[in-house]
Structures are given as structure tokens and as C-alpha cells.
CSV table of C-alpha atoms and ligand atoms in Angstrom, one decimal:
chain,number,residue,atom,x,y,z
V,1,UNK,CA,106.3,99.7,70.6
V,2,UNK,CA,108.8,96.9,70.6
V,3,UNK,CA,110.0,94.6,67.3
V,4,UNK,CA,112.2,92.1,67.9
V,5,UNK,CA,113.0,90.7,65.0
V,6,UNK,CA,115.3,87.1,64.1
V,7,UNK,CA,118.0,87.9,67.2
V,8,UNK,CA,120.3,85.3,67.9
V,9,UNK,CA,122.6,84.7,70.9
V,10,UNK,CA,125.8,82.5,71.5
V,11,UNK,CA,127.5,82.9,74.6
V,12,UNK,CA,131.2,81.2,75.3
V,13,UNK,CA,131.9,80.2,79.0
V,14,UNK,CA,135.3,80.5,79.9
V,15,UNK,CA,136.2,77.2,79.7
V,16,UNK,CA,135.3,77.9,76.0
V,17,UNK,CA,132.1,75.6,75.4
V,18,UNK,CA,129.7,77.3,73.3
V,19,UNK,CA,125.4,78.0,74.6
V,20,UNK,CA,122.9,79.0,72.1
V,21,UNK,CA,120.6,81.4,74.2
V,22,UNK,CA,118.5,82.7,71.6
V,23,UNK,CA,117.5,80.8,68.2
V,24,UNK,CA,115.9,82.9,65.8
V,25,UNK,CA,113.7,84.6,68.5
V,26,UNK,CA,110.8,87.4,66.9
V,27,UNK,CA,107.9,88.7,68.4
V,28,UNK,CA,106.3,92.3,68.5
V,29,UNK,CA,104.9,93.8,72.1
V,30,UNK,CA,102.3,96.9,71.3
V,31,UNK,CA,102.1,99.8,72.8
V,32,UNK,CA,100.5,99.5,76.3
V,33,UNK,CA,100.6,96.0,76.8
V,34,UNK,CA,101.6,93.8,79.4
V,35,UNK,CA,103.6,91.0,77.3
V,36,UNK,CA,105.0,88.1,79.7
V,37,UNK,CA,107.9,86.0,78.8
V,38,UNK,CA,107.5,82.8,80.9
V,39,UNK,CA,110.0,79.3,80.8
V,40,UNK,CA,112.0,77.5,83.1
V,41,UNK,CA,115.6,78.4,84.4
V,42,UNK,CA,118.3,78.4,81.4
V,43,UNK,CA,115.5,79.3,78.9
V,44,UNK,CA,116.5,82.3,77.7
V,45,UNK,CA,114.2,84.8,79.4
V,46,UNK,CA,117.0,87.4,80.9
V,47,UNK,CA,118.8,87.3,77.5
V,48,UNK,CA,115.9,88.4,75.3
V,49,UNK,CA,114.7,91.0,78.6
V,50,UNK,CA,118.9,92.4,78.2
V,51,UNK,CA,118.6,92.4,74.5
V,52,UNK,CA,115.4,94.9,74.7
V,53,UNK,CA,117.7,97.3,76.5
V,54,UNK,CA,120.4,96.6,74.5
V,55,UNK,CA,122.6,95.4,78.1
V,56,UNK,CA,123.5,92.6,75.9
V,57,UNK,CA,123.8,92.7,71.9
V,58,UNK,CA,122.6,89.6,69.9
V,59,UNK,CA,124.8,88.4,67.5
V,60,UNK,CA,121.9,88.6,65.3
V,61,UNK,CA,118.7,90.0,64.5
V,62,UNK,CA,117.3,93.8,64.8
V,63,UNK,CA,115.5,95.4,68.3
V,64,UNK,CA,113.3,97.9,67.5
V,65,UNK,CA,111.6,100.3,70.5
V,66,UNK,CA,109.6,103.2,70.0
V,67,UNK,CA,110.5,103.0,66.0
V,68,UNK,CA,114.2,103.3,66.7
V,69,UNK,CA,116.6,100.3,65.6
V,70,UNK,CA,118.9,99.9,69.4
V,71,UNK,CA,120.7,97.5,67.1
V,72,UNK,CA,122.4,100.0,65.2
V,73,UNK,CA,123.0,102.6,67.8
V,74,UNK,CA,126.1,103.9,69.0
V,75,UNK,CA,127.2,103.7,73.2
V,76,UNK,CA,126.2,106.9,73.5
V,77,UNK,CA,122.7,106.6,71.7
V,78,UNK,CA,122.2,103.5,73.7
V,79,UNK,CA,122.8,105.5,77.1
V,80,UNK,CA,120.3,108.3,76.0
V,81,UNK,CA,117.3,105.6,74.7
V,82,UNK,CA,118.0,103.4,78.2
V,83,UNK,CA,116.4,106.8,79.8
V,84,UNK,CA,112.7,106.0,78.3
V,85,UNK,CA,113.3,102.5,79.5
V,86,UNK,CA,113.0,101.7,83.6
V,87,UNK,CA,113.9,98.1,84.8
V,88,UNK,CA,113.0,96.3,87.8
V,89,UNK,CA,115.0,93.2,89.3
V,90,UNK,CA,113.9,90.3,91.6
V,91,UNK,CA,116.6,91.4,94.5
V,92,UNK,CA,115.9,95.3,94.0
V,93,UNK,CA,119.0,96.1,93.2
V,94,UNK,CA,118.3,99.6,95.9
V,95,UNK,CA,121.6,101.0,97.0
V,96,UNK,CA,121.9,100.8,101.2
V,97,UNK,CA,123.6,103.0,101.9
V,98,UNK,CA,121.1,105.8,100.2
V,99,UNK,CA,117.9,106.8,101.5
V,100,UNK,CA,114.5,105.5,100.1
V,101,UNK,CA,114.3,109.2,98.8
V,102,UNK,CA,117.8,109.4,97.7
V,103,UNK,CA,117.1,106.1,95.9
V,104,UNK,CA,114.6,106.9,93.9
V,105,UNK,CA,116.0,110.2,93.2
V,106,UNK,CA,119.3,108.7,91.8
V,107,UNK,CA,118.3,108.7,87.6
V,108,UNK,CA,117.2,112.4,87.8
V,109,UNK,CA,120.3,113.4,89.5
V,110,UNK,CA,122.3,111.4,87.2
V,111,UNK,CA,120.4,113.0,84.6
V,112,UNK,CA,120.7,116.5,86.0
V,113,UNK,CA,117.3,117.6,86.9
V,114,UNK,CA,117.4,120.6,89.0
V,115,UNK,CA,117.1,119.9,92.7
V,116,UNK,CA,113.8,121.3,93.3
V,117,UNK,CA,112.5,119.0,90.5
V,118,UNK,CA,113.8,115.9,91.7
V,119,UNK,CA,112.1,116.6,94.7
V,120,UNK,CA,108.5,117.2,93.3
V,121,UNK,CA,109.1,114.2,91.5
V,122,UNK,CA,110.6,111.9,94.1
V,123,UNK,CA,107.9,112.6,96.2
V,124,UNK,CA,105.0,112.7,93.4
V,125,UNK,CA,106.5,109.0,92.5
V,126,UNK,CA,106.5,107.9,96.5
V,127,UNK,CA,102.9,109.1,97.0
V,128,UNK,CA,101.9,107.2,93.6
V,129,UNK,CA,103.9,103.6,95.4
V,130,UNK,CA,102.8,104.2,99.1
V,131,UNK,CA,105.6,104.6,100.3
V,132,UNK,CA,105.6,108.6,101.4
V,133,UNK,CA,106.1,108.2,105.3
V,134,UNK,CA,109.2,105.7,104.4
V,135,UNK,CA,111.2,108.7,102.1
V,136,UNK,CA,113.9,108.9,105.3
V,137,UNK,CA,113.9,105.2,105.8
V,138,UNK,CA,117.1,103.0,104.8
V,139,UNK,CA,116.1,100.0,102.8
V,140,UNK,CA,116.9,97.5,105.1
V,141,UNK,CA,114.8,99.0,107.0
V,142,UNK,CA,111.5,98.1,104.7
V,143,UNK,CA,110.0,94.6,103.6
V,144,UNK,CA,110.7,93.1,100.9
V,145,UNK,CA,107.1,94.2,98.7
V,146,UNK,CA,108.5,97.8,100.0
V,147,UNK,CA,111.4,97.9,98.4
V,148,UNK,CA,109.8,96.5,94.7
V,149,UNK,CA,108.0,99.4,95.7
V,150,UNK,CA,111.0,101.8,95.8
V,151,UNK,CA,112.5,100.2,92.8
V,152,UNK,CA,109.5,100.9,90.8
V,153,UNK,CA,109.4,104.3,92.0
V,154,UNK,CA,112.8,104.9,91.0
V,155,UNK,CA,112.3,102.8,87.7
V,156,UNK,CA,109.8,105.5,86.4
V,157,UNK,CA,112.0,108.5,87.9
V,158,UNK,CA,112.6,109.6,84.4
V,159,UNK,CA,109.3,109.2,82.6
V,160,UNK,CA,110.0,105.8,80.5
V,161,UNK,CA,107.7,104.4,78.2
V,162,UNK,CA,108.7,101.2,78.9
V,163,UNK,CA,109.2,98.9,81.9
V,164,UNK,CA,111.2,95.6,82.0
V,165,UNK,CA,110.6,93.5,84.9
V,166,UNK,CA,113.1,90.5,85.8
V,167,UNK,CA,111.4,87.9,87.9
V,168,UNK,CA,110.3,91.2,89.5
V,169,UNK,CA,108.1,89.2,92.1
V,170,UNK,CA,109.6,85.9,92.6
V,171,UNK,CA,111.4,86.9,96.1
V,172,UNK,CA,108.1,87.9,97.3
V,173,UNK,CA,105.2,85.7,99.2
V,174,UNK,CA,101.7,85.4,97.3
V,175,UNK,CA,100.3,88.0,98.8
V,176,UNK,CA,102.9,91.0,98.8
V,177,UNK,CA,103.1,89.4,94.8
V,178,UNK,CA,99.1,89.9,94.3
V,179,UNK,CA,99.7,93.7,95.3
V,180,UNK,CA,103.1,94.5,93.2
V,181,UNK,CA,100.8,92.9,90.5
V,182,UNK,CA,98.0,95.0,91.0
V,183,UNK,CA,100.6,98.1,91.3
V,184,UNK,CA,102.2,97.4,88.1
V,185,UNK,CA,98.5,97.0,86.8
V,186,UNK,CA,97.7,100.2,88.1
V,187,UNK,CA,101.3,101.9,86.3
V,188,UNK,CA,100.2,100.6,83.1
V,189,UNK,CA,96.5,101.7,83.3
V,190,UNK,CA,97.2,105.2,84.8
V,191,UNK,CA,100.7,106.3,82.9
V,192,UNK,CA,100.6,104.0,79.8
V,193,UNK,CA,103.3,102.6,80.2
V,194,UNK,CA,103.9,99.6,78.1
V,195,UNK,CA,105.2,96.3,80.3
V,196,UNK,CA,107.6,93.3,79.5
V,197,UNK,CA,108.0,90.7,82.3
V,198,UNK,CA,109.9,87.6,82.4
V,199,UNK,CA,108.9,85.2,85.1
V,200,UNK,CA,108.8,81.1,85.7
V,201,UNK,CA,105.5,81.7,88.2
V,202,UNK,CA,102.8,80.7,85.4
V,203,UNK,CA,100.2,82.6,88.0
V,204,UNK,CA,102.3,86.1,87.1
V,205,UNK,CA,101.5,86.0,83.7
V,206,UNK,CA,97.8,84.4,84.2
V,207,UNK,CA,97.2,87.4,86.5
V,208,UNK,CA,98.2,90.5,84.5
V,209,UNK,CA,99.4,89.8,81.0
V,210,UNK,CA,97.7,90.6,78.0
V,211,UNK,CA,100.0,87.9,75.6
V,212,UNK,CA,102.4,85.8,76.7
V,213,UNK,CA,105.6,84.0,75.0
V,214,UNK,CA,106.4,80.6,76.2
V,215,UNK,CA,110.3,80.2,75.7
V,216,UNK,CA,112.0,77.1,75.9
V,217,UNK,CA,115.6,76.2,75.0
V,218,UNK,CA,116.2,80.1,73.6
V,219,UNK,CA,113.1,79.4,71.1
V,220,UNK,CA,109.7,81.2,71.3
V,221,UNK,CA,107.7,77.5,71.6
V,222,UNK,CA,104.1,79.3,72.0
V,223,UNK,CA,103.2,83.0,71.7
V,224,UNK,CA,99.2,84.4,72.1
V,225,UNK,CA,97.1,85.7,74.0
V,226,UNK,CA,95.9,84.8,77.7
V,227,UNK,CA,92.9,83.0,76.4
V,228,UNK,CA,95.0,81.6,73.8
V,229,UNK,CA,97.8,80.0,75.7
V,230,UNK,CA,96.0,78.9,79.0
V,231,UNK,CA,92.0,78.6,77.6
V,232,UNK,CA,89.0,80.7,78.7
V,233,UNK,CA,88.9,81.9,82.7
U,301,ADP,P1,116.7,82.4,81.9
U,301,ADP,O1,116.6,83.8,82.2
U,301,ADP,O2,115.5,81.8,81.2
U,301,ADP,O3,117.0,81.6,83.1
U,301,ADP,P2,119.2,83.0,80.5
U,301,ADP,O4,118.8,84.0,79.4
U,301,ADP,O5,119.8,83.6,81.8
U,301,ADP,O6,117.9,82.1,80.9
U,301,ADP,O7,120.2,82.0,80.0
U,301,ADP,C1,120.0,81.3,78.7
U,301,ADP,C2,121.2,80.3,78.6
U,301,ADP,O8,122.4,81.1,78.4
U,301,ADP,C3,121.5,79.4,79.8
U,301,ADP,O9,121.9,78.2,79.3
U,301,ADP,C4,122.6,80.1,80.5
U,301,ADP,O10,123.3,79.2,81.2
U,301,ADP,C5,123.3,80.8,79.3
U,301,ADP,N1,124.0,82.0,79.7
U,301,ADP,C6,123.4,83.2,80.2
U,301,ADP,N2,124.3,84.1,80.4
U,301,ADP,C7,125.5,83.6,80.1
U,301,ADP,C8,126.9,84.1,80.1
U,301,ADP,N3,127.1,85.4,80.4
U,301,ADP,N4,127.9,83.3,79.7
U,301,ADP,C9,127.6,82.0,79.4
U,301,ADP,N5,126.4,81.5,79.3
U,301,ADP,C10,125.3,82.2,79.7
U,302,ADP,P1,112.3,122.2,102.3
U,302,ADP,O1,112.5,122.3,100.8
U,302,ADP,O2,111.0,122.6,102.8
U,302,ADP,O3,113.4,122.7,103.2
U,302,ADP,P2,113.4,119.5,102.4
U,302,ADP,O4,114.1,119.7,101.2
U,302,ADP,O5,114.2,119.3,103.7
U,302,ADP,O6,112.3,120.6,102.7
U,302,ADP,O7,112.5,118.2,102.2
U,302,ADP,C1,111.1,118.1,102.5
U,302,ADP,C2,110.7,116.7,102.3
U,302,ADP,O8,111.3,116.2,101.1
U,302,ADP,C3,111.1,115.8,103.4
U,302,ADP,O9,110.2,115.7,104.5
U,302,ADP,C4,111.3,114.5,102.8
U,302,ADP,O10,110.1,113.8,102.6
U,302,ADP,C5,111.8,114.9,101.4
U,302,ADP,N1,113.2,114.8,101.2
U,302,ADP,C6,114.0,115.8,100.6
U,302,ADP,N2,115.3,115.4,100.5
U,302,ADP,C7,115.4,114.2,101.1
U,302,ADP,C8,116.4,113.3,101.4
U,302,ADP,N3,117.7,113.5,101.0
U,302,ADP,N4,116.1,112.1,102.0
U,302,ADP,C9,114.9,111.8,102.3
U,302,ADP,N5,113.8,112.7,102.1
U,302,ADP,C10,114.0,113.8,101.5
């Protein structure tokens, strides 16, 4: 599903001092897993999560997804291949001044799905979060697990194979946490739908993911499975 292979990342500041992001990062995610990226703040997570969707280009290496090389592709190839790809971010990123239902609508309309489409689909997607009795609500009107909920929902508005999560869970108690977990469980059970999380909450990645990469200092320092990395339950 995913082959990240050798990418490398150097980012200036504008006071011109150089920070090595990535070193020589590689590691393969198969199809259907939930792969977890854990490390401390500064380690590198959001880079290599950005370089899977191609928001930021190493200066090095090759990304494969879904046997297509998003190093080598053109803007506009980029723009089309981002469609099989949904992300979720730890503040939401929902737009206020849109309905939940307009929300989640917002990548079909912006990829020109008939009306009466986007609105089986909106809804479909609501019923599969919980959140059908909320579709006229604002988003300041909802908690803070309710609009992960939306976000998710509008994250797999256009059918992606693959989900990135950015600390998708880390402005959320334990408890609202435990059930986006068990939702996101539930997306990649039900849909197949193959999951890459970064997070620095250890419990996230003892919870739900199948392998997990420990990255330090822009280096993979540790990479195997749950059993592997944090022993037997
Ligand atoms: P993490 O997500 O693990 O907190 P990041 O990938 O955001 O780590 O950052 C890795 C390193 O790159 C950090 O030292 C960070 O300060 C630096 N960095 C990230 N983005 C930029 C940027 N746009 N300009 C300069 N440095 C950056
Ligand atoms: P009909 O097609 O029967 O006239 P509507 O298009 O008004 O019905 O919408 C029916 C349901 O679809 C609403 O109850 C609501 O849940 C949802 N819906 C449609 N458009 C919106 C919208 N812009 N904002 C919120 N909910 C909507």
C-alpha cells in the first residue's frame, strides 16, 4: 500500500539555519493496516505524515501509494491521487461557518458529485459516525469527540483508501479518545481502509496499531510489530 523508500528532509528557517527532519527514513505500511508513527515533539512525525500526501516533498527518497510513485507526479497528478487519501488533524480543521452536513459534504462538491449524491452520501457517512441528528448543527455547537467525528466523516467523503491521522486524538480526554479509537477501528475493519497515525500518546498506538515506528531525531530508531516493540499483552 505505502513504500516509503530513503526520503530525506532539510528545512531552512528564515533566519537561515538549517533542520534535518528526515534522515534516510524507509518503511512499508501494507494494505489494511493500522501503522503508528509515535516520538516526541520535533521528531519528525508530521513531516514523514506530509510527505505520504505529498503536502511536503522530500529532498530525497521515493513515496510510493497504491503502486504509484507521488514523487514523480506532476501538481495536477498530486491533486487527483490526494482524493483516495482522507486526513484527519488534532484541532479538526471543520469550517464554522458551514453546517455539520455542509462540512462533510465539502470534498464531493469540490469534486462535483451531483447534488442528490452528496446527499446519500453525507448522510450514509453521518449515520456510519453517529452524528445523524447533529447534520443542521454548527460545529461549535458539538464537543470536541463530535467534531473528530465530523472530520472523519468528511475525511472518507470521497471513498479513500487511505487515512492519515495527525495527533488525531490528542485534544481529546481518555475517554472520548477510547471511542474515536474504537471508531477508527471500526473504519478500518468495515471499509478497509488502510490507517497511518502519528501520535506522542504511547497508549494510541498500544490500543489499535498493528506495527509501529518509533522515530526520533528524523530517524526510524525502532520499527515492528505491537508485540515486538512493547512485549506480549
Ligand atoms: P513532529 O511532528 O514529530 O513534532 P515535525 O515533523 O513537525 O516533528 O518537525 C521535525 C523537525 O523539523 C523539527 O525540528 C521542526 O522544528 C522542524 N520543522 C518542521 N517544519 C518546519 C518548517 N516549515 N521550517 C523549519 N523547520 C521545520
Ligand atoms: P428533500 O430532498 O426531501 O427536500 P432536503 O434536501 O431538504 O430534503 O434534506 C433532507 C435531509 O438532508 C435533512 O433533514 C438534512 O438531514 C439533510 N440535509 C440536506 N442538506 C442539508 C444542509 N445543507 N445542511 C444540513 N443538512 C442537510
Amino acid at each position: 500500500m505505502i513504500e516509503v523508500k530513503h526520503i530525506s528532509k532539510v528545512y531552512t528557517t528564515n533566519k537561515g539555519k538549517r533542520v534535518q527532519a528526515l534522515d534516510d527514513v524507509s518503511f512499508s505500511v501494507e494494505k489494511g493496516e493500522i501503522f503508528g508513527i509515535i516520538g516526541s515533539s520535533g521528531a519528525g512525525k508530521s513531516t514523514i505524515l506530509r510527505c505520504l500526501n505529498m503536502l511536503e516533498k522530500p529532498d530525497e527518497g521515493e513515496v510510493w501509494v497504491a503502486g504509484n510513485a507521488l514523487t514523480n507526479m506532476s501538481e495536477r497528478q498530486l491533486q487527483n491521487e490526494r482524493r483516495h487519501i482522507g486526513m484527519i488533524f488534532q484541532h479538526f480543521n471543520l469550517l464554522a461557518s458551514r453546517t455539520i452536513f455542509e462540512n462533510v459534504a465539502l470534498p464531493l462538491e469540490l469534486s462535483q458529485t451531483p447534488k442528490a449524491a452528496i446527499k446519500n452520501r453525507v448522510l450514509e457517512l453521518l449515520e456510519l459516525v453517529g452524528l445523524s441528528e447533529k447534520a443542521t448543527d454548527y460545529p461549535n455547537a458539538l464537543s470536541g469527540g463530535q467534531k473528530q467525528r465530523v472530520a472523519i466523516a468528511r475525511a472518507l467523503a470521497t471513498n479513500p483508501s487511505l487515512l492519515l491521522c495527525d495527533e488525531a486524538t490528542s485534544a481529546l480526554d481518555p475517554a472520548t479518545t477510547k471511542s474515536i479509537l474504537k471508531l477508527l477501528q471500526t473504519i478500518n475493519a468495515q471499509l478497509q481502509i488502510t490507517i497511518v497515525l502519528i501520535t506522542h500518546e504511547i497508549h494510541v498506538v498500544k490500543s489499535i496499531c498493528d506495527r509501529v515506528a518509533i522515530v526520533k531525531d528524523g530517524k526510524i530508531v525502532e520499527l515492528g510489530n505491537r508485540e515486538q516493540i512493547f512485549g506480549s499483552p
